[in-house]
PDB file of C-alpha atoms in Angstrom:
ATOM      1  CA  UNK A 405      -0.266   0.405  -0.188  1.00  0.00           C
ATOM      2  CA  UNK A 406       1.245   3.462  -1.028  1.00  0.00           C
ATOM      3  CA  UNK A 407      -1.123   5.831   1.111  1.00  0.00           C
ATOM      4  CA  UNK A 408      -1.629   4.962   5.148  1.00  0.00           C
ATOM      5  CA  UNK A 409      -3.912   8.283   6.156  1.00  0.00           C
ATOM      6  CA  UNK A 410      -7.129   7.682   7.275  1.00  0.00           C
ATOM      7  CA  UNK A 411      -6.725   4.048   7.501  1.00  0.00           C
ATOM      8  CA  UNK A 412      -8.318   1.756  10.887  1.00  0.00           C
ATOM      9  CA  UNK A 413      -7.217  -1.482  11.981  1.00  0.00           C
ATOM     10  CA  UNK A 414      -8.654  -3.788  14.338  1.00  0.00           C
ATOM     11  CA  UNK A 415      -6.805  -6.772  15.691  1.00  0.00           C
ATOM     12  CA  UNK A 416      -9.567  -8.758  17.745  1.00  0.00           C
ATOM     13  CA  UNK A 417      -7.700 -11.481  20.668  1.00  0.00           C
ATOM     14  CA  UNK A 418      -6.407 -14.474  20.091  1.00  0.00           C
ATOM     15  CA  UNK A 419      -5.301 -12.927  16.674  1.00  0.00           C
ATOM     16  CA  UNK A 420      -1.356 -11.102  15.814  1.00  0.00           C
ATOM     17  CA  UNK A 421      -0.591  -8.960  13.318  1.00  0.00           C
ATOM     18  CA  UNK A 422       3.006  -7.570  12.757  1.00  0.00           C
ATOM     19  CA  UNK A 423       4.656  -6.142   9.266  1.00  0.00           C
ATOM     20  CA  UNK A 424       6.921  -3.633   8.649  1.00  0.00           C
ATOM     21  CA  UNK A 425       7.089  -0.146   6.906  1.00  0.00           C
ATOM     22  CA  UNK A 426       9.367   3.023   5.359  1.00  0.00           C
ATOM     23  CA  UNK A 427       7.185   6.075   5.934  1.00  0.00           C
ATOM     24  CA  UNK A 428       7.965   8.700   3.981  1.00  0.00           C
ATOM     25  CA  UNK A 429       6.867  11.047   6.552  1.00  0.00           C
ATOM     26  CA  UNK A 430       6.098  10.676  10.004  1.00  0.00           C
ATOM     27  CA  UNK A 431       3.598   7.986  11.133  1.00  0.00           C
ATOM     28  CA  UNK A 432       1.337   9.194  14.218  1.00  0.00           C
ATOM     29  CA  UNK A 433      -1.195   5.729  15.217  1.00  0.00           C
ATOM     30  CA  UNK A 434      -2.988   5.830  17.717  1.00  0.00           C
ATOM     31  CA  UNK A 435      -4.075   2.454  19.174  1.00  0.00           C
ATOM     32  CA  UNK A 436      -7.258   1.872  21.597  1.00  0.00           C
ATOM     33  CA  UNK A 437      -6.976  -1.518  23.510  1.00  0.00           C
ATOM     34  CA  UNK A 438     -10.667  -3.122  24.316  1.00  0.00           C
ATOM     35  CA  UNK A 439     -11.506  -5.263  26.638  1.00  0.00           C
ATOM     36  CA  UNK A 440     -15.037  -6.813  26.685  1.00  0.00           C
ATOM     37  CA  UNK A 441     -14.724  -8.765  30.238  1.00  0.00           C
ATOM     38  CA  UNK A 442     -15.097  -6.022  31.423  1.00  0.00           C
ATOM     39  CA  UNK A 443     -17.883  -4.929  33.077  1.00  0.00           C
ATOM     40  CA  UNK A 444     -18.703  -1.726  31.135  1.00  0.00           C
ATOM     41  CA  UNK A 445     -19.760  -4.249  28.575  1.00  0.00           C
ATOM     42  CA  UNK A 446     -22.873  -6.313  29.902  1.00  0.00           C
ATOM     43  CA  UNK A 447     -25.635  -7.783  29.044  1.00  0.00           C
ATOM     44  CA  UNK A 448     -27.596  -4.266  29.506  1.00  0.00           C
ATOM     45  CA  UNK A 449     -25.722  -2.826  26.569  1.00  0.00           C
ATOM     46  CA  UNK A 450     -26.577  -5.292  24.141  1.00  0.00           C
ATOM     47  CA  UNK A 451     -22.748  -6.266  23.757  1.00  0.00           C
ATOM     48  CA  UNK A 452     -22.086  -9.354  24.826  1.00  0.00           C
ATOM     49  CA  UNK A 453     -18.481 -11.078  23.701  1.00  0.00           C
ATOM     50  CA  UNK A 454     -19.133  -9.428  20.036  1.00  0.00           C
ATOM     51  CA  UNK A 455     -17.088 -11.813  16.830  1.00  0.00           C
ATOM     52  CA  UNK A 456     -15.854  -9.415  15.258  1.00  0.00           C
ATOM     53  CA  UNK A 457     -13.536 -10.421  12.576  1.00  0.00           C
ATOM     54  CA  UNK A 458      -9.961  -8.898  11.977  1.00  0.00           C
ATOM     55  CA  UNK A 459      -9.388  -5.907   9.346  1.00  0.00           C
ATOM     56  CA  UNK A 460      -6.715  -4.189   8.034  1.00  0.00           C
ATOM     57  CA  UNK A 461      -5.764  -0.488   6.636  1.00  0.00           C
ATOM     58  CA  UNK A 462     -10.123  -0.009   5.801  1.00  0.00           C
ATOM     59  CA  UNK A 463     -12.081   2.907   6.119  1.00  0.00           C
ATOM     60  CA  UNK A 464     -15.033   3.443   7.962  1.00  0.00           C
ATOM     61  CA  UNK A 465     -16.637   6.662   8.228  1.00  0.00           C
ATOM     62  CA  UNK A 466     -18.987   6.585  11.374  1.00  0.00           C
ATOM     63  CA  UNK A 467     -15.942   4.337  13.164  1.00  0.00           C
ATOM     64  CA  UNK A 468     -13.722   6.990  11.975  1.00  0.00           C
ATOM     65  CA  UNK A 469     -15.801   9.779  13.411  1.00  0.00           C
ATOM     66  CA  UNK A 470     -15.809   7.753  17.242  1.00  0.00           C
ATOM     67  CA  UNK A 471     -12.289   7.269  17.050  1.00  0.00           C
ATOM     68  CA  UNK A 472     -11.635  10.279  16.919  1.00  0.00           C
ATOM     69  CA  UNK A 473     -13.492  11.218  19.493  1.00  0.00           C
ATOM     70  CA  UNK A 474     -12.771   9.014  21.939  1.00  0.00           C
ATOM     71  CA  UNK A 475      -8.981  10.270  20.840  1.00  0.00           C
ATOM     72  CA  UNK A 476      -9.431  13.767  21.903  1.00  0.00           C
ATOM     73  CA  UNK A 477     -10.636  13.003  25.162  1.00  0.00           C
ATOM     74  CA  UNK A 478      -7.873  10.296  26.426  1.00  0.00           C
ATOM     75  CA  UNK A 479      -5.964  12.341  28.700  1.00  0.00           C
ATOM     76  CA  UNK A 480      -8.850  15.428  29.530  1.00  0.00           C
ATOM     77  CA  UNK A 481      -9.324  16.624  33.641  1.00  0.00           C
ATOM     78  CA  UNK A 482     -12.795  17.642  32.262  1.00  0.00           C
ATOM     79  CA  UNK A 483     -15.096  15.035  35.396  1.00  0.00           C
ATOM     80  CA  UNK A 484     -17.522  13.878  32.949  1.00  0.00           C
ATOM     81  CA  UNK A 485     -14.479  12.963  30.739  1.00  0.00           C
ATOM     82  CA  UNK A 486     -14.655   9.182  31.712  1.00  0.00           C
ATOM     83  CA  UNK A 487     -18.324   8.674  31.734  1.00  0.00           C
ATOM     84  CA  UNK A 488     -18.546  10.343  28.009  1.00  0.00           C
ATOM     85  CA  UNK A 489     -15.717   8.127  27.152  1.00  0.00           C
ATOM     86  CA  UNK A 490     -17.216   5.002  28.650  1.00  0.00           C
ATOM     87  CA  UNK A 491     -20.073   6.005  26.682  1.00  0.00           C
ATOM     88  CA  UNK A 492     -18.277   6.687  23.019  1.00  0.00           C
ATOM     89  CA  UNK A 493     -16.358   2.864  24.059  1.00  0.00           C
ATOM     90  CA  UNK A 494     -19.855   1.531  23.820  1.00  0.00           C
ATOM     91  CA  UNK A 495     -20.786   3.142  20.308  1.00  0.00           C
ATOM     92  CA  UNK A 496     -17.150   2.051  18.932  1.00  0.00           C
ATOM     93  CA  UNK A 497     -17.508  -1.213  19.526  1.00  0.00           C
ATOM     94  CA  UNK A 498     -21.064  -0.543  18.381  1.00  0.00           C
ATOM     95  CA  UNK A 499     -20.001   1.221  15.102  1.00  0.00           C
ATOM     96  CA  UNK A 500     -18.105  -2.135  14.253  1.00  0.00           C
ATOM     97  CA  UNK A 501     -19.835  -4.912  15.220  1.00  0.00           C
ATOM     98  CA  UNK A 502     -22.496  -2.967  12.518  1.00  0.00           C
ATOM     99  CA  UNK A 503     -19.920  -2.532  10.176  1.00  0.00           C
ATOM    100  CA  UNK A 504     -18.640  -6.432  10.432  1.00  0.00           C
ATOM    101  CA  UNK A 505     -23.055  -7.464  10.159  1.00  0.00           C
ATOM    102  CA  UNK A 506     -23.257  -5.175   6.391  1.00  0.00           C
ATOM    103  CA  UNK A 507     -19.909  -6.540   5.298  1.00  0.00           C
ATOM    104  CA  UNK A 508     -20.798 -10.173   5.699  1.00  0.00           C
ATOM    105  CA  UNK A 509     -24.257  -9.093   3.907  1.00  0.00           C
ATOM    106  CA  UNK A 510     -22.003  -7.753   1.102  1.00  0.00           C
ATOM    107  CA  UNK A 511     -19.705 -10.033   0.995  1.00  0.00           C
ATOM    108  CA  UNK A 512     -22.311 -12.569   0.618  1.00  0.00           C
ATOM    109  CA  UNK A 513     -22.300 -14.446  -3.082  1.00  0.00           C
ATOM    110  CA  UNK A 514     -25.116 -13.227  -5.661  1.00  0.00           C
ATOM    111  CA  UNK A 515     -25.960 -14.668  -8.578  1.00  0.00           C
ATOM    112  CA  UNK A 516     -24.470 -13.167 -11.450  1.00  0.00           C
ATOM    113  CA  UNK A 517     -21.989 -11.552  -9.255  1.00  0.00           C
ATOM    114  CA  UNK A 518     -17.874 -11.753  -8.401  1.00  0.00           C
ATOM    115  CA  UNK A 519     -16.630 -14.181  -5.770  1.00  0.00           C
ATOM    116  CA  UNK A 520     -15.644 -12.846  -2.348  1.00  0.00           C
ATOM    117  CA  UNK A 521     -11.653 -13.203  -3.522  1.00  0.00           C
ATOM    118  CA  UNK A 522     -12.312 -11.352  -6.230  1.00  0.00           C
ATOM    119  CA  UNK A 523     -14.699  -8.600  -4.899  1.00  0.00           C
ATOM    120  CA  UNK A 524     -11.607  -8.424  -2.285  1.00  0.00           C
ATOM    121  CA  UNK A 525      -8.164  -8.487  -5.026  1.00  0.00           C
ATOM    122  CA  UNK A 526     -10.554  -5.921  -6.782  1.00  0.00           C
ATOM    123  CA  UNK A 527     -11.414  -3.790  -4.042  1.00  0.00           C
ATOM    124  CA  UNK A 528      -7.665  -4.466  -2.675  1.00  0.00           C
ATOM    125  CA  UNK A 529      -6.167  -2.909  -6.271  1.00  0.00           C
ATOM    126  CA  UNK A 530      -8.721  -0.413  -6.344  1.00  0.00           C
ATOM    127  CA  UNK A 531      -7.383   1.383  -2.967  1.00  0.00           C
ATOM    128  CA  UNK A 532      -4.603   1.216  -3.382  1.00  0.00           C
ATOM    129  CA  UNK A 533      -4.956   3.470  -6.471  1.00  0.00           C
ATOM    130  CA  UNK A 534      -7.361   5.831  -5.872  1.00  0.00           C
ATOM    131  CA  UNK A 535      -5.240   8.495  -7.034  1.00  0.00           C
ATOM    132  CA  UNK A 536      -4.880   7.064 -10.812  1.00  0.00           C
ATOM    133  CA  UNK A 537      -7.489   6.382 -13.891  1.00  0.00           C
ATOM    134  CA  UNK A 538      -7.955   2.928 -13.732  1.00  0.00           C
ATOM    135  CA  UNK A 539      -9.512   1.486 -16.748  1.00  0.00           C
ATOM    136  CA  UNK A 540     -12.603  -0.734 -17.036  1.00  0.00           C
ATOM    137  CA  UNK A 541     -10.115  -3.203 -18.763  1.00  0.00           C
ATOM    138  CA  UNK A 542      -7.348  -3.389 -16.172  1.00  0.00           C
ATOM    139  CA  UNK A 543      -9.928  -4.479 -13.460  1.00  0.00           C
ATOM    140  CA  UNK A 544     -11.370  -7.136 -16.429  1.00  0.00           C
ATOM    141  CA  UNK A 545      -7.839  -8.299 -16.692  1.00  0.00           C
ATOM    142  CA  UNK A 546      -7.075  -8.918 -13.140  1.00  0.00           C
ATOM    143  CA  UNK A 547      -9.897 -10.892 -12.362  1.00  0.00           C
ATOM    144  CA  UNK A 548     -10.092 -12.665 -15.720  1.00  0.00           C
ATOM    145  CA  UNK A 549     -13.360 -12.048 -17.499  1.00  0.00           C
ATOM    146  CA  UNK A 550     -13.944 -10.107 -20.147  1.00  0.00           C
ATOM    147  CA  UNK A 551     -15.402  -5.944 -20.186  1.00  0.00           C
ATOM    148  CA  UNK A 552     -18.640  -6.960 -20.495  1.00  0.00           C
ATOM    149  CA  UNK A 553     -18.904  -9.792 -18.455  1.00  0.00           C
ATOM    150  CA  UNK A 554     -17.168  -8.248 -15.587  1.00  0.00           C
ATOM    151  CA  UNK A 555     -18.922  -4.570 -16.534  1.00  0.00           C
ATOM    152  CA  UNK A 556     -22.541  -6.460 -15.368  1.00  0.00           C
ATOM    153  CA  UNK A 557     -20.911  -8.862 -12.601  1.00  0.00           C
ATOM    154  CA  UNK A 558     -19.164  -6.021 -10.205  1.00  0.00           C
ATOM    155  CA  UNK A 559     -22.319  -4.178 -11.008  1.00  0.00           C
ATOM    156  CA  UNK A 560     -24.676  -7.089  -9.057  1.00  0.00           C
ATOM    157  CA  UNK A 561     -21.670  -7.707  -6.203  1.00  0.00           C
ATOM    158  CA  UNK A 562     -21.395  -3.967  -5.488  1.00  0.00           C
ATOM    159  CA  UNK A 563     -24.327  -1.711  -6.658  1.00  0.00           C
ATOM    160  CA  UNK A 564     -22.945   0.176  -8.570  1.00  0.00           C
ATOM    161  CA  UNK A 565     -20.569   0.234 -11.800  1.00  0.00           C
ATOM    162  CA  UNK A 566     -17.252   0.399 -11.383  1.00  0.00           C
ATOM    163  CA  UNK A 567     -16.355   3.658 -12.139  1.00  0.00           C
ATOM    164  CA  UNK A 568     -18.927   4.609  -9.535  1.00  0.00           C
ATOM    165  CA  UNK A 569     -17.439   2.564  -6.878  1.00  0.00           C
ATOM    166  CA  UNK A 570     -13.977   3.803  -7.936  1.00  0.00           C
ATOM    167  CA  UNK A 571     -15.139   7.782  -6.863  1.00  0.00           C
ATOM    168  CA  UNK A 572     -17.552   7.250  -4.151  1.00  0.00           C
ATOM    169  CA  UNK A 573     -14.033   5.776  -2.849  1.00  0.00           C
ATOM    170  CA  UNK A 574     -12.285   8.748  -3.634  1.00  0.00           C
ATOM    171  CA  UNK A 575     -14.815  10.714  -1.835  1.00  0.00           C
ATOM    172  CA  UNK A 576     -14.693   8.423   0.769  1.00  0.00           C
ATOM    173  CA  UNK A 577     -10.363   9.432   0.880  1.00  0.00           C
ATOM    174  CA  UNK A 578     -11.675  13.546   0.405  1.00  0.00           C
ATOM    175  CA  UNK A 579     -13.750  13.707   3.360  1.00  0.00           C
ATOM    176  CA  UNK A 580     -11.044  11.580   6.095  1.00  0.00           C
ATOM    177  CA  UNK A 581      -8.296  14.371   4.779  1.00  0.00           C
ATOM    178  CA  UNK A 582     -11.175  17.503   4.855  1.00  0.00           C
ATOM    179  CA  UNK A 583     -10.901  16.627   9.285  1.00  0.00           C
ATOM    180  CA  UNK A 584      -6.876  18.038   8.799  1.00  0.00           C
ATOM    181  CA  UNK A 585      -6.998  21.689   8.347  1.00  0.00           C
ATOM    182  CA  UNK A 586      -3.547  21.797   7.435  1.00  0.00           C
ATOM    183  CA  UNK A 587      -4.102  20.152   4.002  1.00  0.00           C
ATOM    184  CA  UNK A 588      -5.616  22.677   1.253  1.00  0.00           C
ATOM    185  CA  UNK A 589      -8.825  21.488  -0.486  1.00  0.00           C
ATOM    186  CA  UNK A 590      -6.425  21.732  -3.944  1.00  0.00           C
ATOM    187  CA  UNK A 591      -3.332  19.786  -1.984  1.00  0.00           C
ATOM    188  CA  UNK A 592      -6.399  16.955  -0.851  1.00  0.00           C
ATOM    189  CA  UNK A 593      -7.881  16.775  -4.426  1.00  0.00           C
ATOM    190  CA  UNK A 594      -4.449  16.035  -6.627  1.00  0.00           C
ATOM    191  CA  UNK A 595      -3.611  13.703  -3.568  1.00  0.00           C
ATOM    192  CA  UNK A 596      -6.856  11.799  -4.628  1.00  0.00           C
ATOM    193  CA  UNK A 597      -6.076  12.315  -8.111  1.00  0.00           C
ATOM    194  CA  UNK A 598      -7.358  15.622  -9.126  1.00  0.00           C
ATOM    195  CA  UNK A 599      -5.530  18.051 -11.321  1.00  0.00           C
ATOM    196  CA  UNK A 600      -8.248  21.370 -10.606  1.00  0.00           C
ATOM    197  CA  UNK A 601      -9.362  21.935  -7.699  1.00  0.00           C
ATOM    198  CA  UNK A 602     -12.757  23.199  -9.941  1.00  0.00           C
ATOM    199  CA  UNK A 603     -13.151  19.153 -10.906  1.00  0.00           C
ATOM    200  CA  UNK A 604     -12.590  17.935  -7.511  1.00  0.00           C
ATOM    201  CA  UNK A 605     -15.015  20.483  -6.094  1.00  0.00           C
ATOM    202  CA  UNK A 606     -17.591  18.963  -9.170  1.00  0.00           C
ATOM    203  CA  UNK A 607     -17.289  15.783  -8.060  1.00  0.00           C
ATOM    204  CA  UNK A 608     -17.402  16.081  -4.189  1.00  0.00           C
ATOM    205  CA  UNK A 609     -20.509  18.151  -4.911  1.00  0.00           C
ATOM    206  CA  UNK A 610     -21.934  15.561  -6.791  1.00  0.00           C
ATOM    207  CA  UNK A 611     -21.432  13.064  -4.648  1.00  0.00           C
ATOM    208  CA  UNK A 612     -22.559  14.780  -1.326  1.00  0.00           C
ATOM    209  CA  UNK A 613     -24.259  17.669  -2.168  1.00  0.00           C
ATOM    210  CA  UNK A 614     -21.792  20.365  -0.046  1.00  0.00           C
ATOM    211  CA  UNK A 615     -18.392  21.687  -2.092  1.00  0.00           C
ATOM    212  CA  UNK A 616     -15.208  20.634   0.668  1.00  0.00           C
ATOM    213  CA  UNK A 617     -14.988  24.314   1.993  1.00  0.00           C
ATOM    214  CA  UNK A 618     -18.577  23.885   2.066  1.00  0.00           C
ATOM    215  CA  UNK A 619     -18.281  19.946   4.307  1.00  0.00           C
ATOM    216  CA  UNK A 620     -15.098  21.481   6.598  1.00  0.00           C
ATOM    217  CA  UNK A 621     -17.454  23.946   7.333  1.00  0.00           C
ATOM    218  CA  UNK A 622     -19.897  22.053   8.699  1.00  0.00           C
ATOM    219  CA  UNK A 623     -17.278  19.382  10.377  1.00  0.00           C
ATOM    220  CA  UNK A 624     -15.542  22.750  12.036  1.00  0.00           C
ATOM    221  CA  UNK A 625     -19.229  23.864  12.843  1.00  0.00           C
TER     222      UNK A 625
END
């Protein structure tokens, strides 16, 4: 992978993850350790030892937002901060369970669609090439299908055509980057493959209904 900004990873107890990287800039990472045996996670919360699959370098807006709020509470001296952090911890677990359920449904084999292993290969390839123009032929060759059969199977599996899926993922990345005040709208557009700020703005507004600047303003408000 060439882009780790805004990435999340979930490693359940009993699993081991290790790796290495040569970062171009200093890497900043926040770790949350969640003990589901803690009294905080009792039956009344609706959480009883959830089984959540390992997930590496993914992005989900709801999980990301909750994690940022929880991170902001770490080390806070506010007397009510502990209760708020505990509430956020419960929300974070619920968001992970929701993501697990949503993914499980999305990856079920669909008649005429792509097998799970092909879906995974395509998703990983698209994530690694978000800032590039990837042709339909390139994607079809990745899973050894004709362009016609690939386009039809992809839409049956993901619910949208390949180009729309690619663009949606670009905009998800843009939403994540817009939470970083240090980056200008122009810089973010370039990072996700737009040479012109105006083109990025049009594409972002088409997907979200807001310009990047408006979206950033709403987030800060």
